[in-house]
């Protein structure tokens, strides 16, 4: 089983981002996903910088994947996807059909990101035909849903692509054209002043009775809860999961990586360092709400 | 420019056609469509009857199959494609690649429209669906500004439909997990956002009403305050010590004033949202847009949005408020 660091969802100052990856190069992780997936206004690192960083990290023995925006609105954003796809060195993570098509037109293999809607084996197979070599299961996918897709593919005499599962961090729940951080500061998105940079783990959102609920991260909404699949590692292995995905957070990332490294090496269920991911068990993703049948 | 209107049942369908819809879209009474509310939608018989009613008046009927089937339930979506073809529907509106693929192979003469749930926002994404599944139209997600819609129309390989009016889904359609995070019911998989059976209203002695979605407090309303349907994205929450509609107010999209620009850039169809709404809504909103489109066609140069149109639309809007939403510069 490999460990990956998911693309950075937050907006950190340039030095902090570079320092994070300098450190990550020393961690026992196999794959690093680089690039901006949330908001194209975030330009502490420009496309050229990301590509340079990718080369550095690849030279240091890491597999590097360039991730693309989940929501693409402007022609300039399409141009970035094109540049990333044509970088000539590493795969890209396609987080939108735009990136799938750009890879397909150029015959470039890609990783299918979690925001592609893949809920059945026929769709999965289509994307494999288009060049998808690894699939990152979607946020709301359960173990049963993923297992059923694998069973269906195998019953047709084929092997599913490599499978990556979100194993630690805040879940990505939604994107919008709106910027919710700008809204929280009552400023226009156009004049956001890059406020995201002041919130290295997003902005907390609670219900009116004070219950922690969501995180606002620019145009993205995340869960407040930090999910942790380390207790499920033996089961994930038996399901055929190839890569465990860990999402960057501002503090304690090295310890999270060590924890998962131990879990995968010893293939045993370790005590959790976060909360249970209800989605994986076919329940609401949110911890502490009544599990009911959808 | 075509006017595409919603129908949650046969009476709404006939109202929409009578009020001037060029096409009506409907769904089956199961999870194959994104409005799988109890008491709503069509079966094969009412669908066929609806198609006959529309065709007799030179109009069209589309079937929305815009949810994402898992492997075990694919056959149900296949059956729905067959039902669309056999009932005489003019097109299906689908998002899932497996459904589009099946329809293209099995019923090639049944037109395929890419649903808004397909989240296609670029010419490259539209090329993908056109080349792979031969779609003849794509419904754009409600995330692009008017300038971006104009630019996309000039490079799109396929005809484009945009949302013109109705309750505003503020997240990228087909990519929102807020409802499933709280309830496990997934709009993508089960066809409904914030299902009613998870909603609980509590009223205190002073008349304050509290609404919960599967145990999560979505909002609290003063005794005289209008309360909307509790979707996660339109509740009030606390961010930075302030309590407000942190994601969005209950409001509806209304693009009437953009009609000339949408027409000039070549948008093929305007979509009205609201299959869950009643016949009165469908009639009033359809009639208003019909009138606005017809008057524009008659004299495009002196067309202006009339205040009676706007007041009718506002009276049918969520919270009686309308917005240009993502079309507006402020969002971009």
XYZ file of C-alpha atoms in Angstrom:
626
model
C 0.000 0.000 0.000
C 1.227 3.465 -0.898
C 0.671 6.726 0.901
C -0.139 9.920 -0.916
C -0.429 13.556 0.088
C -3.566 15.010 -1.490
C -3.396 18.353 -3.283
C -3.176 21.292 -0.877
C -6.752 22.508 -0.393
C -5.775 25.678 1.482
C -4.019 28.879 0.544
C -0.738 29.197 2.390
C 2.003 31.759 1.893
C 4.578 30.734 -0.643
C 7.345 30.018 1.892
C 5.058 27.888 3.993
C 3.936 25.830 0.996
C 7.482 25.275 -0.192
C 8.588 24.347 3.346
C 5.699 21.872 3.594
C 6.820 20.039 0.468
C 10.479 20.236 1.465
C 9.474 18.400 4.610
C 7.168 16.038 2.731
C 10.106 14.959 0.583
C 11.541 13.388 3.755
C 8.327 11.658 4.849
C 7.551 8.012 4.116
C 4.995 8.941 1.469
C 5.126 7.671 -2.092
C 2.991 10.099 -4.050
C 2.633 13.875 -3.841
C -0.242 15.631 -5.573
C 0.678 19.227 -6.341
C -1.174 22.251 -7.643
C -4.225 24.365 -6.969
C -7.551 22.545 -7.030
C -9.856 25.098 -5.376
C -9.399 28.676 -6.605
C -7.394 30.052 -9.522
C -7.020 33.415 -7.792
C -4.602 31.791 -5.381
C -1.263 32.481 -6.971
C 1.417 32.393 -4.293
C 2.817 29.673 -6.508
C 2.228 30.094 -10.207
C 1.880 27.217 -12.648
C 5.584 27.447 -13.504
C 6.480 27.258 -9.784
C 4.338 24.163 -9.287
C 5.953 22.471 -12.284
C 9.456 23.364 -10.982
C 8.529 22.034 -7.551
C 7.250 18.854 -9.194
C 10.601 18.314 -10.909
C 12.460 18.872 -7.625
C 10.336 16.371 -5.763
C 10.526 13.841 -8.573
C 14.317 14.143 -8.464
C 14.097 13.315 -4.790
C 12.377 10.028 -5.549
C 8.717 10.892 -5.140
C 5.998 10.130 -7.616
C 4.471 13.508 -8.405
C 1.025 14.163 -9.883
C -0.143 17.623 -10.961
C -3.729 18.229 -9.871
C -6.203 20.418 -11.722
C -9.024 22.700 -10.597
C -12.298 21.016 -9.674
C -14.341 23.892 -11.070
C -13.135 25.527 -14.268
C -14.870 28.726 -15.312
C -12.451 30.815 -17.361
C -10.456 30.203 -20.526
C -7.281 31.072 -18.583
C -8.015 28.165 -16.242
C -8.347 25.784 -19.180
C -4.969 27.024 -20.381
C -3.441 26.042 -17.034
C -4.872 22.532 -17.342
C -3.349 22.346 -20.818
C 0.051 23.442 -19.521
C -0.046 20.941 -16.681
C -1.053 18.128 -19.011
C 1.795 18.985 -21.351
C 4.477 19.285 -18.668
C 6.000 16.122 -20.077
C 7.106 14.621 -16.768
C 4.310 13.649 -14.444
C 0.726 12.508 -14.666
C -2.090 14.850 -13.940
C -5.050 14.344 -11.647
C -8.158 15.200 -13.653
C -10.705 16.734 -11.307
C -13.069 17.705 -14.079
C -14.059 16.303 -17.481
C -12.199 19.241 -19.032
C -8.933 17.702 -17.900
C -10.086 14.239 -18.974
C -10.692 15.528 -22.485
C -7.398 17.415 -22.646
C -5.541 14.228 -21.675
C -7.638 12.092 -23.982
C -6.957 14.358 -26.966
C -3.224 14.100 -26.305
C -3.112 10.428 -25.356
C -1.795 11.245 -21.874
C -2.549 8.894 -18.958
C -4.163 10.483 -15.903
C -5.439 9.936 -12.378
C -9.214 10.329 -12.043
C -9.745 12.727 -9.152
C -12.445 12.421 -6.490
C -14.700 15.053 -8.053
C -15.251 13.059 -11.246
C -18.616 11.370 -10.798
C -17.848 7.661 -11.037
C -20.584 5.609 -9.444
C -20.594 2.458 -11.613
C -18.257 0.150 -13.499
C -19.352 1.207 -16.972
C -18.390 4.818 -16.317
C -15.147 3.674 -14.718
C -14.319 1.550 -17.757
C -15.055 4.412 -20.149
C -12.583 6.569 -18.295
C -9.993 3.796 -18.259
C -10.399 3.660 -22.042
C -9.756 7.413 -22.052
C -6.466 6.945 -20.212
C -7.338 6.820 -16.511
C -4.736 4.734 -14.724
C -5.715 5.347 -11.123
C -9.048 6.222 -9.596
C -9.520 8.275 -6.438
C -12.908 7.228 -5.063
C -15.410 10.037 -4.523
C -16.052 11.696 -1.165
C -19.421 10.053 -0.576
C -18.426 6.594 -1.818
C -18.960 3.720 0.582
C -17.004 0.534 0.854
C -19.956 -1.370 -0.627
C -20.233 0.955 -3.610
C -16.532 0.624 -4.442
C -16.601 -3.138 -3.883
C -19.619 -3.488 -6.197
C -17.803 -1.599 -8.951
C -14.779 -3.890 -8.591
C -16.955 -7.001 -8.574
C -18.762 -5.870 -11.722
C -15.503 -5.143 -13.538
C -13.997 -8.477 -12.533
C -17.112 -10.376 -13.564
C -16.455 -9.022 -17.051
C -12.976 -10.596 -16.870
C -11.114 -7.319 -16.427
C -9.007 -5.775 -13.695
C -10.027 -2.455 -12.167
C -7.528 0.419 -12.261
C -5.407 1.204 -9.239
C -7.597 2.478 -6.387
C -6.897 5.395 -4.070
C -9.067 6.184 -1.057
C -9.282 9.306 1.094
C -7.879 8.204 4.446
C -7.294 11.296 6.563
C -8.377 14.932 6.636
C -11.399 17.150 6.145
C -13.818 15.921 3.498
C -14.429 18.099 0.486
C -18.215 18.481 0.311
C -19.102 21.144 -2.259
C -17.894 23.857 -4.624
C -19.629 26.971 -5.827
C -19.052 29.931 -8.120
C -19.365 31.956 -4.927
C -16.548 32.554 -2.540
C -17.818 31.875 0.969
C -14.711 33.301 2.602
C -15.290 36.608 0.807
C -18.942 36.410 1.844
C -17.960 35.894 5.485
C -15.944 39.123 5.302
C -18.725 40.859 3.352
C -16.481 41.631 0.400
C -16.859 40.878 -3.304
C -15.064 37.830 -4.680
C -13.282 40.155 -7.092
C -11.828 42.078 -4.173
C -11.306 39.152 -1.840
C -7.876 40.383 -0.789
C -6.852 36.698 -0.689
C -8.317 36.371 2.802
C -7.989 32.584 2.590
C -4.328 33.073 3.382
C -5.273 34.074 6.937
C -7.024 30.742 7.492
C -4.550 27.919 6.928
C -7.180 25.270 7.806
C -10.224 27.140 6.483
C -12.811 29.121 8.405
C -14.942 27.319 11.003
C -18.717 27.297 10.532
C -20.950 26.183 13.417
C -24.684 25.685 13.728
C -26.663 28.224 15.750
C -26.509 25.919 18.761
C -22.731 26.010 18.607
C -22.159 22.596 17.062
C -19.056 22.490 14.844
C -20.290 21.661 11.359
C -18.405 22.788 8.257
C -15.289 24.617 7.087
C -15.394 27.442 4.608
C -12.426 27.353 2.253
C -12.932 29.912 -0.500
C -15.365 28.456 -3.027
C -15.123 25.059 -1.349
C -17.025 23.687 1.646
C -15.343 21.027 3.761
C -16.380 18.997 6.770
C -15.314 20.345 10.136
C -14.648 16.775 11.195
C -11.240 15.337 10.403
C -11.916 11.798 9.267
C -9.473 9.017 9.862
C -9.523 5.622 8.192
C -6.477 4.210 9.955
C -8.595 1.700 11.940
C -9.817 0.349 8.594
C -6.389 -0.168 7.028
C -6.501 -4.012 7.097
C -9.946 -3.921 5.509
C -8.851 -1.370 2.926
C -6.030 -3.695 2.001
C -8.403 -6.617 1.599
C -10.614 -4.497 -0.647
C -7.647 -3.875 -2.931
C -6.929 -0.257 -2.062
C -3.507 0.654 -3.463
C -3.103 4.183 -2.166
C -4.158 5.880 1.081
C -4.685 9.605 0.603
C -3.825 12.049 3.386
C -5.020 15.618 3.065
C -2.618 18.420 4.056
C -3.396 20.289 7.237
C -1.620 23.129 8.964
C -0.338 21.257 12.002
C 0.916 17.777 12.776
C 1.163 16.394 9.257
C 4.393 14.503 9.911
C 2.764 12.613 12.795
C -0.260 11.732 10.649
C 2.035 10.343 7.971
C 3.960 8.280 10.573
C 0.724 6.899 11.939
C -0.427 5.703 8.524
C 3.010 4.449 7.650
C 2.908 2.237 10.736
C -0.647 1.104 9.958
C 0.246 0.041 6.421
C 3.545 -1.591 7.329
C 2.074 -3.642 10.145
C -1.316 -3.931 8.466
C -3.143 -3.597 11.716
C -5.942 -1.418 12.992
C -4.387 1.426 14.954
C -6.256 3.564 17.464
C -7.934 6.408 15.582
C -6.418 9.884 15.424
C -9.559 11.376 13.928
C -13.229 10.486 13.579
C -14.917 7.672 11.694
C -15.845 8.413 8.094
C -19.555 7.582 8.054
C -19.649 7.670 4.249
C -17.366 4.673 4.045
C -19.891 2.676 6.086
C -22.916 3.765 4.055
C -24.039 6.256 6.708
C -24.145 10.056 6.758
C -20.623 11.381 6.339
C -21.042 13.533 9.436
C -20.142 11.929 12.738
C -22.737 11.994 15.504
C -25.903 12.194 13.423
C -28.334 9.269 13.449
C -27.392 6.644 10.876
C -30.445 5.981 8.731
C -31.095 4.384 5.410
C -31.080 6.915 2.556
C -34.826 30.364 -28.292
C -36.736 27.515 -26.711
C -38.530 27.807 -23.387
C -38.123 24.586 -21.370
C -40.467 24.268 -18.378
C -40.810 21.872 -15.456
C -43.594 19.397 -14.789
C -43.860 17.368 -11.601
C -47.053 15.684 -12.794
C -49.493 15.558 -15.705
C -51.613 18.568 -14.653
C -48.444 20.690 -14.413
C -47.355 19.425 -17.825
C -50.603 20.475 -19.468
C -50.431 23.855 -17.692
C -46.874 24.412 -18.953
C -47.827 23.513 -22.532
C -50.977 25.640 -22.414
C -49.009 28.571 -21.013
C -46.548 28.437 -23.905
C -43.655 26.120 -23.064
C -41.784 24.881 -26.158
C -40.698 21.819 -24.230
C -41.434 20.294 -20.854
C -39.115 18.150 -18.781
C -40.310 15.496 -16.405
C -38.987 12.629 -14.308
C -40.039 9.113 -13.409
C -41.375 8.185 -9.995
C -38.116 6.726 -8.697
C -34.478 7.610 -8.044
C -33.569 7.941 -11.714
C -34.120 11.682 -11.551
C -32.956 14.500 -9.329
C -36.419 15.363 -7.977
C -37.420 12.028 -6.481
C -39.888 13.566 -4.040
C -42.779 11.463 -2.793
C -46.030 12.221 -4.595
C -44.256 13.681 -7.597
C -43.333 12.525 -11.102
C -44.557 10.215 -13.830
C -45.013 6.553 -14.717
C -44.839 5.128 -18.243
C -48.559 5.769 -18.869
C -48.685 9.376 -17.724
C -45.440 10.035 -19.554
C -46.903 8.696 -22.810
C -50.034 10.746 -22.234
C -47.884 13.818 -21.615
C -45.933 13.200 -24.819
C -49.162 12.932 -26.806
C -50.454 16.159 -25.279
C -47.221 17.998 -26.104
C -46.853 16.583 -29.624
C -50.462 17.372 -30.534
C -49.558 21.016 -29.926
C -46.198 20.907 -31.659
C -44.192 20.889 -28.416
C -41.677 18.475 -26.927
C -41.229 16.326 -23.840
C -37.867 15.487 -22.246
C -37.220 12.900 -19.578
C -34.677 13.790 -16.894
C -32.545 10.758 -15.952
C -29.993 12.919 -14.269
C -28.863 10.891 -11.263
C -25.886 8.555 -11.074
C -26.682 4.826 -10.907
C -24.410 2.450 -9.062
C -23.462 -0.792 -10.804
C -26.207 -2.866 -9.209
C -28.984 -0.468 -10.192
C -27.835 0.317 -13.754
C -30.597 -1.830 -15.226
C -33.190 0.484 -13.662
C -31.721 3.464 -15.559
C -31.555 1.367 -18.734
C -35.233 0.604 -18.289
C -35.913 4.318 -17.819
C -34.155 5.080 -21.125
C -36.385 2.477 -22.770
C -39.443 4.049 -21.150
C -38.440 7.449 -22.520
C -38.133 6.045 -26.029
C -41.307 3.982 -25.876
C -43.373 6.791 -24.367
C -42.469 9.060 -27.239
C -40.193 11.451 -25.360
C -38.094 13.675 -27.609
C -34.934 13.552 -25.502
C -33.411 12.312 -22.302
C -31.477 14.629 -20.006
C -28.670 12.585 -18.457
C -25.383 13.085 -16.648
C -23.906 9.654 -16.050
C -21.596 8.320 -18.742
C -23.017 4.805 -18.455
C -26.560 6.080 -19.018
C -25.514 8.261 -21.961
C -23.534 5.364 -23.396
C -26.462 2.962 -23.112
C -28.871 5.456 -24.656
C -26.509 6.226 -27.549
C -26.094 2.545 -28.355
C -29.622 1.286 -27.763
C -31.779 4.216 -28.833
C -29.580 6.308 -31.113
C -32.500 8.293 -32.504
C -33.559 9.474 -29.026
C -31.797 12.816 -28.497
C -29.399 13.078 -25.552
C -28.995 16.264 -23.569
C -26.223 16.576 -21.025
C -27.784 17.406 -17.678
C -26.639 20.231 -15.446
C -25.496 17.467 -13.085
C -22.784 16.658 -15.653
C -21.013 19.870 -14.504
C -19.627 20.722 -17.939
C -18.346 24.308 -17.932
C -15.805 24.375 -20.762
C -15.647 23.706 -24.488
C -13.279 20.791 -23.757
C -15.799 19.137 -21.429
C -18.562 19.710 -23.978
C -16.338 18.190 -26.688
C -15.927 15.127 -24.507
C -19.649 14.473 -24.185
C -20.291 15.324 -27.830
C -17.574 13.051 -29.185
C -18.225 10.191 -26.776
C -21.992 10.144 -26.553
C -23.279 12.312 -29.397
C -25.149 14.744 -27.183
C -27.110 17.396 -29.072
C -27.469 19.856 -26.195
C -25.850 20.628 -22.852
C -27.361 22.349 -19.841
C -24.762 24.599 -18.240
C -24.242 24.576 -14.464
C -25.222 27.725 -12.629
C -21.649 28.843 -12.028
C -20.706 30.943 -15.050
C -20.937 34.701 -15.453
C -22.799 36.080 -18.462
C -19.456 36.909 -20.075
C -18.305 33.331 -19.562
C -21.564 31.980 -21.017
C -21.063 34.208 -24.053
C -17.504 33.033 -24.547
C -18.421 29.398 -24.084
C -21.260 29.674 -26.598
C -18.795 30.913 -29.196
C -16.557 27.838 -28.818
C -19.024 25.128 -27.819
C -19.342 22.201 -30.213
C -22.942 21.697 -29.105
C -26.107 23.730 -28.453
C -26.346 25.215 -24.995
C -29.222 25.517 -22.531
C -29.037 27.744 -19.472
C -31.116 28.187 -16.352
C -33.339 31.230 -16.617
C -35.448 31.177 -13.496
C -36.122 29.252 -10.324
C -34.863 28.217 -6.950
C -31.120 28.601 -6.948
C -28.823 25.673 -6.364
C -25.694 27.584 -5.389
C -23.221 24.720 -5.433
C -21.841 23.122 -8.571
C -24.592 20.687 -9.499
C -23.642 17.043 -9.408
C -20.761 17.816 -7.047
C -22.534 18.747 -3.809
C -22.321 16.382 -0.869
C -23.862 18.629 1.798
C -27.136 16.712 1.923
C -25.503 13.295 2.008
C -23.055 14.488 4.656
C -25.969 15.126 7.010
C -28.504 12.468 5.972
C -26.711 9.828 3.837
C -29.286 10.549 1.142
C -27.274 11.664 -1.860
C -28.777 13.994 -4.476
C -26.485 12.330 -7.013
C -27.488 8.778 -6.125
C -30.940 9.021 -4.584
C -32.292 12.007 -6.455
C -33.217 14.262 -3.609
C -31.566 17.007 -1.573
C -32.564 17.265 2.102
C -35.396 14.678 2.022
C -38.537 15.656 3.924
C -38.415 12.601 6.163
C -35.202 13.923 7.712
C -36.723 17.338 8.435
C -38.016 18.124 11.916
C -39.710 21.382 12.943
C -39.880 22.324 16.598
C -41.953 25.220 17.865
C -41.306 26.791 21.239
C -43.910 28.497 23.422
C -42.945 31.958 22.175
C -43.609 30.908 18.589
C -39.956 30.548 17.590
C -39.534 27.708 15.123
C -36.439 25.591 14.839
C -35.718 23.300 11.913
C -33.383 20.341 11.992
C -32.154 18.079 9.229
C -31.345 14.683 10.734
C -30.467 16.247 14.079
C -28.432 19.145 12.657
C -29.789 22.621 13.367
C -30.275 24.314 9.993
C -32.088 27.463 11.134
C -34.285 29.131 13.716
C -37.096 31.537 12.783
C -38.790 34.315 14.734
C -42.587 33.907 15.134
C -43.399 36.265 12.250
C -40.486 35.291 10.023
C -41.032 33.427 6.730
C -39.379 30.017 6.820
C -38.129 28.264 3.703
C -37.450 24.599 3.054
C -34.377 23.570 5.039
C -31.522 22.825 2.683
C -28.058 22.915 4.229
C -26.839 25.639 1.863
C -29.625 28.078 2.795
C -29.500 27.838 6.580
C -28.069 30.342 9.045
C -24.837 29.535 10.790
C -22.157 31.107 12.877
C -18.941 32.173 11.182
C -16.537 34.630 12.840
C -19.014 35.184 15.704
C -21.720 36.323 13.289
C -24.918 34.425 12.587
C -26.061 34.814 8.997
C -26.823 32.973 5.783
C -23.197 31.976 5.517
C -23.614 30.160 2.196
C -26.699 31.739 0.611
C -30.021 33.382 1.403
C -33.185 31.629 0.301
C -33.497 33.216 -3.116
C -34.302 32.409 -6.734
C -32.355 32.968 -9.901
C -33.928 35.364 -12.369
C -32.119 36.187 -15.622
C -34.945 38.000 -17.386
C -32.899 41.166 -17.858
C -30.201 39.105 -19.619
C -32.592 37.788 -22.260
C -31.121 39.875 -25.137
C -27.557 38.823 -24.340
C -28.501 35.160 -23.956
C -30.280 35.359 -27.290
C -27.462 37.097 -29.145
C -24.777 34.700 -27.975
C -26.760 31.778 -29.359
C -28.157 30.058 -26.268
C -30.596 27.549 -27.684
C -32.872 27.047 -24.707
C -33.868 28.680 -21.420
C -34.747 26.411 -18.552
C -37.213 27.109 -15.766
C -36.537 25.250 -12.527
C -39.268 23.817 -10.297
C -40.632 20.334 -10.878
C -41.538 20.278 -7.200
C -43.728 23.369 -7.606
C -47.464 23.402 -8.306
C -49.524 24.197 -11.390
C -49.983 27.864 -10.380
C -46.207 28.421 -10.354
C -45.709 26.619 -13.645
C -48.503 28.547 -15.338
C -47.494 31.990 -14.103
C -43.776 31.603 -14.696
C -44.177 29.971 -18.113
C -46.654 32.607 -19.272
C -44.366 35.415 -18.140
C -41.328 34.084 -19.929
C -43.370 33.239 -23.037
C -44.553 36.813 -23.170
C -41.037 38.178 -22.616
C -39.491 35.964 -25.309
C -42.253 36.663 -27.839
C -42.018 40.401 -27.323
C -38.289 40.241 -27.719
C -38.685 38.323 -30.994
C -41.163 40.942 -32.231
C -39.001 43.941 -31.501
C -35.571 43.161 -30.098
C -34.340 46.754 -30.254
C -36.808 48.335 -27.894
C -37.262 45.341 -25.582
C -37.020 46.052 -21.877
C -37.879 43.817 -18.940
C -41.340 44.951 -17.861
C -42.083 45.544 -14.224
C -45.179 43.329 -14.311
C -43.021 40.430 -15.504
C -40.546 41.044 -12.727
C -43.201 41.324 -10.046
C -44.892 38.094 -11.163
C -41.561 36.296 -11.100
C -40.629 37.751 -7.705
C -43.944 36.612 -6.256
C -43.048 33.024 -7.232
C -39.453 33.238 -6.062
C -38.043 31.626 -2.968
C -38.291 34.158 -0.132
C -39.783 36.508 -2.775
C -36.210 37.451 -3.618
C -34.446 37.047 -6.932
C -30.831 37.353 -7.935
C -28.689 37.188 -11.048
C -26.588 34.730 -9.041
C -23.467 33.572 -10.810
C -24.277 35.623 -13.916
C -23.581 38.643 -11.777
C -20.129 40.159 -11.535
C -20.250 40.211 -7.721
C -20.038 36.423 -7.588
C -17.073 36.159 -9.910
